Short mmCIF file of N, CA and C and ligand atoms in Angstrom, two decimals:
data_model
loop_
_atom_site.label_atom_id
_atom_site.label_comp_id
_atom_site.label_asym_id
_atom_site.label_seq_id
_atom_site.Cartn_x
_atom_site.Cartn_y
_atom_site.Cartn_z
N UNK A 1 -64.88 50.86 -12.96
CA UNK A 1 -63.84 51.87 -12.72
C UNK A 1 -63.38 52.45 -14.05
N UNK A 2 -63.52 53.76 -14.20
CA UNK A 2 -63.08 54.35 -15.47
C UNK A 2 -61.56 54.49 -15.45
N UNK A 3 -61.01 54.75 -16.62
CA UNK A 3 -59.56 54.79 -16.75
C UNK A 3 -58.89 55.86 -15.89
N UNK A 4 -59.52 57.06 -15.83
CA UNK A 4 -58.90 58.14 -15.06
C UNK A 4 -58.80 57.77 -13.58
N UNK A 5 -59.68 56.87 -13.16
CA UNK A 5 -59.71 56.55 -11.74
C UNK A 5 -58.67 55.51 -11.32
N UNK A 6 -58.02 54.89 -12.33
CA UNK A 6 -57.07 53.84 -11.97
C UNK A 6 -55.84 54.47 -11.31
N UNK A 7 -55.62 54.06 -10.09
CA UNK A 7 -54.54 54.61 -9.29
C UNK A 7 -53.18 54.10 -9.75
N UNK A 8 -53.12 52.82 -9.98
CA UNK A 8 -51.87 52.18 -10.40
C UNK A 8 -52.20 51.36 -11.65
N UNK A 9 -51.78 51.90 -12.78
CA UNK A 9 -52.13 51.22 -14.01
C UNK A 9 -51.04 50.20 -14.36
N UNK A 10 -51.46 48.95 -14.54
CA UNK A 10 -50.51 47.90 -14.89
C UNK A 10 -50.01 48.12 -16.31
N UNK A 11 -48.75 47.85 -16.50
CA UNK A 11 -48.18 48.01 -17.84
C UNK A 11 -47.32 46.78 -18.15
N UNK A 12 -47.27 46.36 -19.42
CA UNK A 12 -46.49 45.17 -19.76
C UNK A 12 -45.02 45.30 -19.37
N UNK A 13 -44.56 46.53 -19.22
CA UNK A 13 -43.14 46.70 -18.85
C UNK A 13 -42.85 46.25 -17.41
N UNK A 14 -43.91 45.96 -16.65
CA UNK A 14 -43.71 45.45 -15.29
C UNK A 14 -43.53 43.93 -15.26
N UNK A 15 -43.65 43.32 -16.44
CA UNK A 15 -43.55 41.85 -16.47
C UNK A 15 -42.13 41.39 -16.13
N UNK A 16 -42.06 40.32 -15.31
CA UNK A 16 -40.75 39.73 -15.01
C UNK A 16 -40.58 38.43 -15.83
N UNK A 17 -41.48 38.21 -16.76
CA UNK A 17 -41.44 37.04 -17.65
C UNK A 17 -41.62 35.70 -16.94
N UNK A 18 -42.29 35.73 -15.81
CA UNK A 18 -42.68 34.48 -15.13
C UNK A 18 -44.17 34.68 -14.83
N UNK A 19 -45.02 33.92 -15.53
CA UNK A 19 -46.45 34.22 -15.47
C UNK A 19 -47.04 34.21 -14.05
N UNK A 20 -46.68 33.18 -13.29
CA UNK A 20 -47.22 33.08 -11.92
C UNK A 20 -46.89 34.34 -11.11
N UNK A 21 -45.66 34.80 -11.27
CA UNK A 21 -45.23 35.98 -10.51
C UNK A 21 -45.93 37.23 -11.05
N UNK A 22 -46.01 37.35 -12.36
CA UNK A 22 -46.72 38.50 -12.95
C UNK A 22 -48.17 38.55 -12.48
N UNK A 23 -48.83 37.39 -12.49
CA UNK A 23 -50.23 37.33 -12.05
C UNK A 23 -50.37 37.83 -10.61
N UNK A 24 -49.42 37.43 -9.78
CA UNK A 24 -49.50 37.83 -8.38
C UNK A 24 -49.18 39.31 -8.20
N UNK A 25 -48.22 39.81 -8.98
CA UNK A 25 -47.93 41.25 -8.91
C UNK A 25 -49.17 42.05 -9.36
N UNK A 26 -49.82 41.55 -10.41
CA UNK A 26 -51.02 42.22 -10.89
C UNK A 26 -52.12 42.21 -9.82
N UNK A 27 -52.21 41.11 -9.12
CA UNK A 27 -53.20 41.01 -8.04
C UNK A 27 -52.90 42.05 -6.95
N UNK A 28 -51.61 42.22 -6.63
CA UNK A 28 -51.24 43.22 -5.63
C UNK A 28 -51.63 44.63 -6.11
N UNK A 29 -51.40 44.88 -7.39
CA UNK A 29 -51.78 46.18 -7.98
C UNK A 29 -53.30 46.35 -7.88
N UNK A 30 -54.04 45.29 -8.17
CA UNK A 30 -55.50 45.34 -8.08
C UNK A 30 -55.98 45.64 -6.66
N UNK A 31 -55.32 45.02 -5.70
CA UNK A 31 -55.71 45.26 -4.30
C UNK A 31 -55.43 46.72 -3.93
N UNK A 32 -54.29 47.23 -4.38
CA UNK A 32 -53.97 48.64 -4.12
C UNK A 32 -55.01 49.56 -4.76
N UNK A 33 -55.40 49.24 -5.98
CA UNK A 33 -56.43 50.04 -6.66
C UNK A 33 -57.75 49.99 -5.92
N UNK A 34 -58.06 48.81 -5.41
CA UNK A 34 -59.29 48.65 -4.64
C UNK A 34 -59.24 49.52 -3.38
N UNK A 35 -58.08 49.52 -2.75
CA UNK A 35 -57.88 50.32 -1.55
C UNK A 35 -58.04 51.81 -1.87
N UNK A 36 -57.48 52.21 -3.00
CA UNK A 36 -57.58 53.61 -3.42
C UNK A 36 -59.05 54.03 -3.60
N UNK A 37 -59.81 53.18 -4.24
CA UNK A 37 -61.23 53.48 -4.46
C UNK A 37 -61.97 53.58 -3.12
N UNK A 38 -61.69 52.63 -2.25
CA UNK A 38 -62.36 52.64 -0.95
C UNK A 38 -62.04 53.90 -0.15
N UNK A 39 -60.77 54.32 -0.22
CA UNK A 39 -60.35 55.52 0.50
C UNK A 39 -60.99 56.76 -0.13
N UNK A 40 -60.92 56.83 -1.46
CA UNK A 40 -61.48 57.99 -2.18
C UNK A 40 -62.97 58.14 -1.94
N UNK A 41 -63.65 57.02 -1.93
CA UNK A 41 -65.11 57.08 -1.77
C UNK A 41 -65.54 57.02 -0.31
N UNK A 42 -64.58 57.08 0.57
CA UNK A 42 -64.85 57.02 2.02
C UNK A 42 -65.80 55.88 2.37
N UNK A 43 -65.36 54.71 2.03
CA UNK A 43 -66.22 53.54 2.29
C UNK A 43 -66.26 53.15 3.76
N UNK A 44 -65.44 53.80 4.56
CA UNK A 44 -65.49 53.52 5.99
C UNK A 44 -64.37 52.63 6.48
N UNK A 45 -64.07 52.81 7.76
CA UNK A 45 -62.97 52.10 8.41
C UNK A 45 -63.02 50.58 8.24
N UNK A 46 -64.23 50.05 8.36
CA UNK A 46 -64.36 48.59 8.35
C UNK A 46 -63.99 48.00 6.98
N UNK A 47 -64.54 48.62 5.94
CA UNK A 47 -64.25 48.15 4.58
C UNK A 47 -62.76 48.29 4.28
N UNK A 48 -62.21 49.44 4.66
CA UNK A 48 -60.81 49.72 4.38
C UNK A 48 -59.90 48.75 5.15
N UNK A 49 -60.25 48.51 6.40
CA UNK A 49 -59.45 47.58 7.20
C UNK A 49 -59.44 46.19 6.56
N UNK A 50 -60.56 45.79 6.00
CA UNK A 50 -60.65 44.47 5.34
C UNK A 50 -59.74 44.40 4.14
N UNK A 51 -59.67 45.49 3.37
CA UNK A 51 -58.82 45.51 2.18
C UNK A 51 -57.34 45.51 2.60
N UNK A 52 -57.04 46.27 3.65
CA UNK A 52 -55.66 46.29 4.15
C UNK A 52 -55.22 44.90 4.61
N UNK A 53 -56.13 44.21 5.27
CA UNK A 53 -55.86 42.83 5.70
C UNK A 53 -55.55 41.95 4.50
N UNK A 54 -56.36 42.11 3.45
CA UNK A 54 -56.16 41.32 2.24
C UNK A 54 -54.79 41.64 1.64
N UNK A 55 -54.46 42.92 1.64
CA UNK A 55 -53.18 43.35 1.08
C UNK A 55 -52.01 42.72 1.83
N UNK A 56 -52.08 42.78 3.15
CA UNK A 56 -50.98 42.23 3.95
C UNK A 56 -50.88 40.72 3.77
N UNK A 57 -52.00 40.01 3.84
CA UNK A 57 -51.91 38.55 3.75
C UNK A 57 -51.50 38.10 2.35
N UNK A 58 -51.98 38.80 1.33
CA UNK A 58 -51.59 38.41 -0.03
C UNK A 58 -50.10 38.70 -0.25
N UNK A 59 -49.65 39.81 0.29
CA UNK A 59 -48.23 40.16 0.17
C UNK A 59 -47.38 39.09 0.83
N UNK A 60 -47.77 38.66 2.04
CA UNK A 60 -47.00 37.62 2.74
C UNK A 60 -46.95 36.33 1.92
N UNK A 61 -48.09 35.94 1.39
CA UNK A 61 -48.16 34.71 0.60
C UNK A 61 -47.28 34.82 -0.65
N UNK A 62 -47.39 35.96 -1.31
CA UNK A 62 -46.60 36.18 -2.53
C UNK A 62 -45.10 36.17 -2.23
N UNK A 63 -44.70 36.86 -1.17
CA UNK A 63 -43.29 36.88 -0.80
C UNK A 63 -42.78 35.47 -0.51
N UNK A 64 -43.58 34.70 0.21
CA UNK A 64 -43.17 33.34 0.57
C UNK A 64 -42.92 32.51 -0.70
N UNK A 65 -43.80 32.67 -1.66
CA UNK A 65 -43.67 31.91 -2.91
C UNK A 65 -42.44 32.37 -3.71
N UNK A 66 -42.25 33.65 -3.76
CA UNK A 66 -41.10 34.21 -4.49
C UNK A 66 -39.79 33.76 -3.83
N UNK A 67 -39.77 33.75 -2.53
CA UNK A 67 -38.55 33.35 -1.82
C UNK A 67 -38.27 31.86 -2.04
N UNK A 68 -39.33 31.08 -2.12
CA UNK A 68 -39.15 29.64 -2.38
C UNK A 68 -38.57 29.42 -3.77
N UNK A 69 -39.07 30.19 -4.72
CA UNK A 69 -38.56 30.10 -6.09
C UNK A 69 -37.07 30.41 -6.13
N UNK A 70 -36.69 31.49 -5.49
CA UNK A 70 -35.29 31.90 -5.50
C UNK A 70 -34.40 30.88 -4.77
N UNK A 71 -34.95 30.32 -3.69
CA UNK A 71 -34.19 29.32 -2.92
C UNK A 71 -33.97 28.06 -3.77
N UNK A 72 -35.04 27.61 -4.40
CA UNK A 72 -34.94 26.41 -5.24
C UNK A 72 -33.97 26.61 -6.39
N UNK A 73 -33.93 27.82 -6.91
CA UNK A 73 -33.04 28.10 -8.03
C UNK A 73 -31.63 28.45 -7.56
N UNK A 74 -31.42 28.39 -6.25
CA UNK A 74 -30.13 28.75 -5.64
C UNK A 74 -29.67 30.13 -6.09
N UNK A 75 -30.59 31.04 -6.06
CA UNK A 75 -30.29 32.42 -6.49
C UNK A 75 -29.33 33.08 -5.49
N UNK A 76 -28.27 33.68 -6.02
CA UNK A 76 -27.21 34.18 -5.14
C UNK A 76 -27.62 35.38 -4.27
N UNK A 77 -28.57 36.16 -4.75
CA UNK A 77 -28.97 37.33 -3.95
C UNK A 77 -30.26 37.13 -3.17
N UNK A 78 -30.49 35.87 -2.80
CA UNK A 78 -31.71 35.57 -2.03
C UNK A 78 -31.78 36.36 -0.72
N UNK A 79 -30.65 36.38 0.00
CA UNK A 79 -30.66 37.03 1.32
C UNK A 79 -31.06 38.51 1.28
N UNK A 80 -30.35 39.32 0.44
CA UNK A 80 -30.76 40.74 0.38
C UNK A 80 -32.20 40.93 -0.12
N UNK A 81 -32.64 40.03 -1.00
CA UNK A 81 -34.02 40.16 -1.50
C UNK A 81 -35.01 39.89 -0.35
N UNK A 82 -34.71 38.85 0.42
CA UNK A 82 -35.57 38.53 1.56
C UNK A 82 -35.59 39.69 2.57
N UNK A 83 -34.44 40.33 2.71
CA UNK A 83 -34.36 41.46 3.65
C UNK A 83 -35.27 42.59 3.19
N UNK A 84 -35.36 42.79 1.88
CA UNK A 84 -36.26 43.83 1.35
C UNK A 84 -37.73 43.51 1.64
N UNK A 85 -38.06 42.23 1.48
CA UNK A 85 -39.43 41.80 1.77
C UNK A 85 -39.77 42.04 3.25
N UNK A 86 -38.81 41.66 4.09
CA UNK A 86 -39.02 41.78 5.52
C UNK A 86 -39.20 43.25 5.91
N UNK A 87 -38.39 44.10 5.29
CA UNK A 87 -38.43 45.53 5.58
C UNK A 87 -39.81 46.11 5.19
N UNK A 88 -40.30 45.71 4.04
CA UNK A 88 -41.60 46.24 3.59
C UNK A 88 -42.71 45.84 4.57
N UNK A 89 -42.68 44.57 4.99
CA UNK A 89 -43.72 44.11 5.91
C UNK A 89 -43.66 44.88 7.23
N UNK A 90 -42.43 45.18 7.67
CA UNK A 90 -42.27 45.96 8.90
C UNK A 90 -42.78 47.39 8.69
N UNK A 91 -42.50 47.96 7.52
CA UNK A 91 -42.97 49.31 7.22
C UNK A 91 -44.49 49.38 7.16
N UNK A 92 -45.07 48.33 6.59
CA UNK A 92 -46.53 48.25 6.52
C UNK A 92 -47.13 48.24 7.92
N UNK A 93 -46.50 47.46 8.76
CA UNK A 93 -46.92 47.34 10.14
C UNK A 93 -46.84 48.69 10.85
N UNK A 94 -45.74 49.39 10.63
CA UNK A 94 -45.51 50.71 11.20
C UNK A 94 -46.58 51.70 10.74
N UNK A 95 -46.86 51.67 9.43
CA UNK A 95 -47.86 52.57 8.87
C UNK A 95 -49.23 52.31 9.49
N UNK A 96 -49.55 51.03 9.64
CA UNK A 96 -50.84 50.65 10.21
C UNK A 96 -50.93 51.16 11.65
N UNK A 97 -49.81 51.03 12.38
CA UNK A 97 -49.81 51.48 13.77
C UNK A 97 -49.93 53.00 13.84
N UNK A 98 -49.15 53.68 12.99
CA UNK A 98 -49.17 55.14 12.93
C UNK A 98 -50.60 55.61 12.60
N UNK A 99 -51.20 54.90 11.67
CA UNK A 99 -52.55 55.24 11.26
C UNK A 99 -53.52 55.19 12.44
N UNK A 100 -53.37 54.18 13.26
CA UNK A 100 -54.28 54.03 14.40
C UNK A 100 -54.07 55.13 15.45
N UNK A 101 -52.83 55.62 15.54
CA UNK A 101 -52.53 56.62 16.56
C UNK A 101 -52.86 58.04 16.12
N UNK A 102 -52.86 58.27 14.81
CA UNK A 102 -53.12 59.61 14.30
C UNK A 102 -54.61 59.94 14.33
N UNK A 103 -54.89 61.23 14.42
CA UNK A 103 -56.28 61.66 14.34
C UNK A 103 -56.78 61.56 12.91
N UNK A 104 -55.90 62.04 12.01
CA UNK A 104 -56.28 62.04 10.59
C UNK A 104 -55.83 60.74 9.95
N UNK A 105 -56.68 60.16 9.11
CA UNK A 105 -56.25 58.93 8.43
C UNK A 105 -55.07 59.22 7.51
N UNK A 106 -54.17 58.28 7.40
CA UNK A 106 -53.00 58.50 6.54
C UNK A 106 -53.02 57.57 5.34
N UNK A 107 -54.22 57.25 4.87
CA UNK A 107 -54.34 56.29 3.78
C UNK A 107 -53.62 56.72 2.51
N UNK A 108 -53.69 58.01 2.19
CA UNK A 108 -53.07 58.43 0.93
C UNK A 108 -51.55 58.33 1.01
N UNK A 109 -51.03 58.61 2.18
CA UNK A 109 -49.58 58.46 2.40
C UNK A 109 -49.21 56.99 2.21
N UNK A 110 -50.02 56.13 2.78
CA UNK A 110 -49.80 54.69 2.70
C UNK A 110 -49.87 54.22 1.24
N UNK A 111 -50.89 54.71 0.53
CA UNK A 111 -51.09 54.31 -0.86
C UNK A 111 -49.93 54.73 -1.75
N UNK A 112 -49.47 55.96 -1.59
CA UNK A 112 -48.40 56.38 -2.50
C UNK A 112 -47.10 55.68 -2.13
N UNK A 113 -46.89 55.44 -0.85
CA UNK A 113 -45.71 54.68 -0.44
C UNK A 113 -45.73 53.28 -1.05
N UNK A 114 -46.87 52.60 -0.97
CA UNK A 114 -46.98 51.23 -1.49
C UNK A 114 -46.84 51.18 -3.01
N UNK A 115 -47.41 52.16 -3.67
CA UNK A 115 -47.32 52.19 -5.13
C UNK A 115 -45.86 52.32 -5.57
N UNK A 116 -45.16 53.28 -4.97
CA UNK A 116 -43.75 53.49 -5.31
C UNK A 116 -42.94 52.25 -4.98
N UNK A 117 -43.19 51.69 -3.81
CA UNK A 117 -42.42 50.51 -3.39
C UNK A 117 -42.61 49.36 -4.37
N UNK A 118 -43.86 49.08 -4.68
CA UNK A 118 -44.17 47.93 -5.55
C UNK A 118 -43.55 48.10 -6.94
N UNK A 119 -43.71 49.28 -7.48
CA UNK A 119 -43.18 49.57 -8.80
C UNK A 119 -41.66 49.40 -8.83
N UNK A 120 -41.00 50.01 -7.86
CA UNK A 120 -39.54 49.94 -7.83
C UNK A 120 -39.04 48.54 -7.54
N UNK A 121 -39.77 47.82 -6.70
CA UNK A 121 -39.36 46.46 -6.34
C UNK A 121 -39.48 45.54 -7.55
N UNK A 122 -40.59 45.64 -8.25
CA UNK A 122 -40.81 44.78 -9.43
C UNK A 122 -39.77 45.09 -10.51
N UNK A 123 -39.61 46.37 -10.79
CA UNK A 123 -38.69 46.73 -11.88
C UNK A 123 -37.22 46.64 -11.47
N UNK A 124 -36.97 46.57 -10.19
CA UNK A 124 -35.60 46.45 -9.71
C UNK A 124 -35.25 45.01 -9.39
N UNK A 125 -35.35 44.65 -8.13
CA UNK A 125 -34.86 43.33 -7.69
C UNK A 125 -35.64 42.14 -8.25
N UNK A 126 -36.94 42.30 -8.50
CA UNK A 126 -37.70 41.16 -9.05
C UNK A 126 -37.27 40.86 -10.49
N UNK A 127 -37.04 41.91 -11.25
CA UNK A 127 -36.59 41.73 -12.63
C UNK A 127 -35.20 41.07 -12.65
N UNK A 128 -34.37 41.45 -11.67
CA UNK A 128 -33.01 40.90 -11.58
C UNK A 128 -33.02 39.40 -11.31
N UNK A 129 -33.83 38.97 -10.33
CA UNK A 129 -33.81 37.53 -10.01
C UNK A 129 -34.40 36.74 -11.17
N UNK A 130 -35.43 37.30 -11.81
CA UNK A 130 -36.05 36.59 -12.91
C UNK A 130 -35.05 36.38 -14.05
N UNK A 131 -34.33 37.43 -14.39
CA UNK A 131 -33.35 37.34 -15.47
C UNK A 131 -32.26 36.33 -15.10
N UNK A 132 -31.80 36.37 -13.84
CA UNK A 132 -30.73 35.47 -13.40
C UNK A 132 -31.19 34.02 -13.47
N UNK A 133 -32.43 33.77 -13.05
CA UNK A 133 -32.98 32.41 -13.05
C UNK A 133 -33.07 31.86 -14.48
N UNK A 134 -33.57 32.68 -15.37
CA UNK A 134 -33.74 32.22 -16.74
C UNK A 134 -32.38 31.97 -17.40
N UNK A 135 -31.41 32.82 -17.07
CA UNK A 135 -30.07 32.65 -17.66
C UNK A 135 -29.35 31.43 -17.11
N UNK A 136 -29.66 31.09 -15.84
CA UNK A 136 -28.93 29.98 -15.22
C UNK A 136 -29.48 28.63 -15.69
N UNK A 137 -30.53 28.65 -16.50
CA UNK A 137 -31.08 27.41 -17.03
C UNK A 137 -32.06 26.75 -16.08
N UNK A 138 -32.43 27.44 -15.01
CA UNK A 138 -33.42 26.90 -14.08
C UNK A 138 -34.76 26.75 -14.81
N UNK A 139 -35.43 25.62 -14.59
CA UNK A 139 -36.68 25.39 -15.31
C UNK A 139 -37.84 26.12 -14.64
N UNK A 140 -38.07 27.34 -15.10
CA UNK A 140 -39.15 28.14 -14.55
C UNK A 140 -40.50 27.48 -14.86
N UNK A 141 -40.62 26.90 -16.04
CA UNK A 141 -41.89 26.27 -16.44
C UNK A 141 -42.28 25.15 -15.48
N UNK A 142 -41.31 24.31 -15.13
CA UNK A 142 -41.60 23.21 -14.21
C UNK A 142 -41.97 23.76 -12.83
N UNK A 143 -41.23 24.78 -12.42
CA UNK A 143 -41.51 25.39 -11.12
C UNK A 143 -42.92 25.98 -11.10
N UNK A 144 -43.29 26.62 -12.20
CA UNK A 144 -44.60 27.25 -12.27
C UNK A 144 -45.74 26.24 -12.14
N UNK A 145 -45.56 25.09 -12.78
CA UNK A 145 -46.60 24.06 -12.70
C UNK A 145 -46.81 23.65 -11.24
N UNK A 146 -45.71 23.43 -10.57
CA UNK A 146 -45.75 22.99 -9.18
C UNK A 146 -46.31 24.11 -8.29
N UNK A 147 -45.85 25.33 -8.55
CA UNK A 147 -46.25 26.47 -7.73
C UNK A 147 -47.74 26.76 -7.85
N UNK A 148 -48.27 26.64 -9.06
CA UNK A 148 -49.69 26.94 -9.27
C UNK A 148 -50.55 26.01 -8.44
N UNK A 149 -50.18 24.72 -8.45
CA UNK A 149 -50.95 23.74 -7.69
C UNK A 149 -50.83 24.03 -6.20
N UNK A 150 -49.61 24.36 -5.78
CA UNK A 150 -49.39 24.59 -4.36
C UNK A 150 -50.04 25.87 -3.88
N UNK A 151 -49.96 26.88 -4.71
CA UNK A 151 -50.51 28.18 -4.34
C UNK A 151 -52.02 28.09 -4.14
N UNK A 152 -52.64 27.27 -4.97
CA UNK A 152 -54.10 27.12 -4.87
C UNK A 152 -54.50 26.52 -3.52
N UNK A 153 -53.58 25.76 -2.93
CA UNK A 153 -53.89 25.11 -1.65
C UNK A 153 -53.59 26.02 -0.46
N UNK A 154 -52.82 27.07 -0.71
CA UNK A 154 -52.42 27.94 0.39
C UNK A 154 -53.59 28.83 0.80
N UNK A 155 -53.66 29.11 2.10
CA UNK A 155 -54.69 30.05 2.52
C UNK A 155 -54.20 31.43 2.11
N UNK A 156 -55.05 32.39 2.10
CA UNK A 156 -54.71 33.75 1.71
C UNK A 156 -54.36 33.90 0.24
N UNK A 157 -54.68 32.90 -0.55
CA UNK A 157 -54.37 33.04 -1.96
C UNK A 157 -55.64 33.37 -2.74
N UNK A 158 -56.62 33.82 -2.01
CA UNK A 158 -57.89 34.18 -2.64
C UNK A 158 -57.71 35.24 -3.71
N UNK A 159 -58.52 35.15 -4.71
CA UNK A 159 -58.51 36.19 -5.73
C UNK A 159 -59.41 37.30 -5.24
N UNK A 160 -58.86 38.16 -4.44
CA UNK A 160 -59.67 39.21 -3.81
C UNK A 160 -60.39 40.05 -4.84
N UNK A 161 -59.64 40.41 -5.85
CA UNK A 161 -60.19 41.30 -6.86
C UNK A 161 -61.42 40.69 -7.52
N UNK A 162 -61.31 39.39 -7.80
CA UNK A 162 -62.45 38.69 -8.41
C UNK A 162 -63.66 38.73 -7.47
N UNK A 163 -63.38 38.54 -6.19
CA UNK A 163 -64.47 38.55 -5.20
C UNK A 163 -65.13 39.92 -5.15
N UNK A 164 -64.31 40.96 -5.15
CA UNK A 164 -64.85 42.32 -5.04
C UNK A 164 -65.62 42.71 -6.29
N UNK A 165 -65.09 42.28 -7.42
CA UNK A 165 -65.71 42.65 -8.68
C UNK A 165 -67.13 42.10 -8.78
N UNK A 166 -67.29 40.88 -8.24
CA UNK A 166 -68.58 40.23 -8.37
C UNK A 166 -69.51 40.54 -7.19
N UNK A 167 -68.97 41.20 -6.17
CA UNK A 167 -69.78 41.47 -4.96
C UNK A 167 -70.91 42.46 -5.24
FE1 FE2 B 201 -39.75 40.41 -4.48
#
């Protein structure tokens, strides 16, 4: 993939200073980029549906892990953050349904919506919880060690991008 073709270019300014979370955000960006390529090159419904599935399941897994981190750290804004996650998943579901009902595919609408959402979510509420956790003295390093081991055991934690790259 050449540089001009990158739909969502990762930038260090998106870091929330928690490596596990950054890695997962980057993976979500990679999945979105993969989706963009598939849509642009008209790889077909089946391929695209597979990528969308990966996007949804990885998002669910990532949200679950993030929510666990905030819960363990007794983060005060856990509830509104969880509500944002829930809303996005419902919106994704809506878009998928709308897509099936429309004659014309709405992939580009979906892609730009997801890109904006992810960017704003990371730089907004994700950055806020990360800063609050680090300031409260919560041991992010210890949590990360535990999370990495646990995440590896979770289903849907596949490195999709790695799989696609080598396919
Ligand atoms: Fe989040």
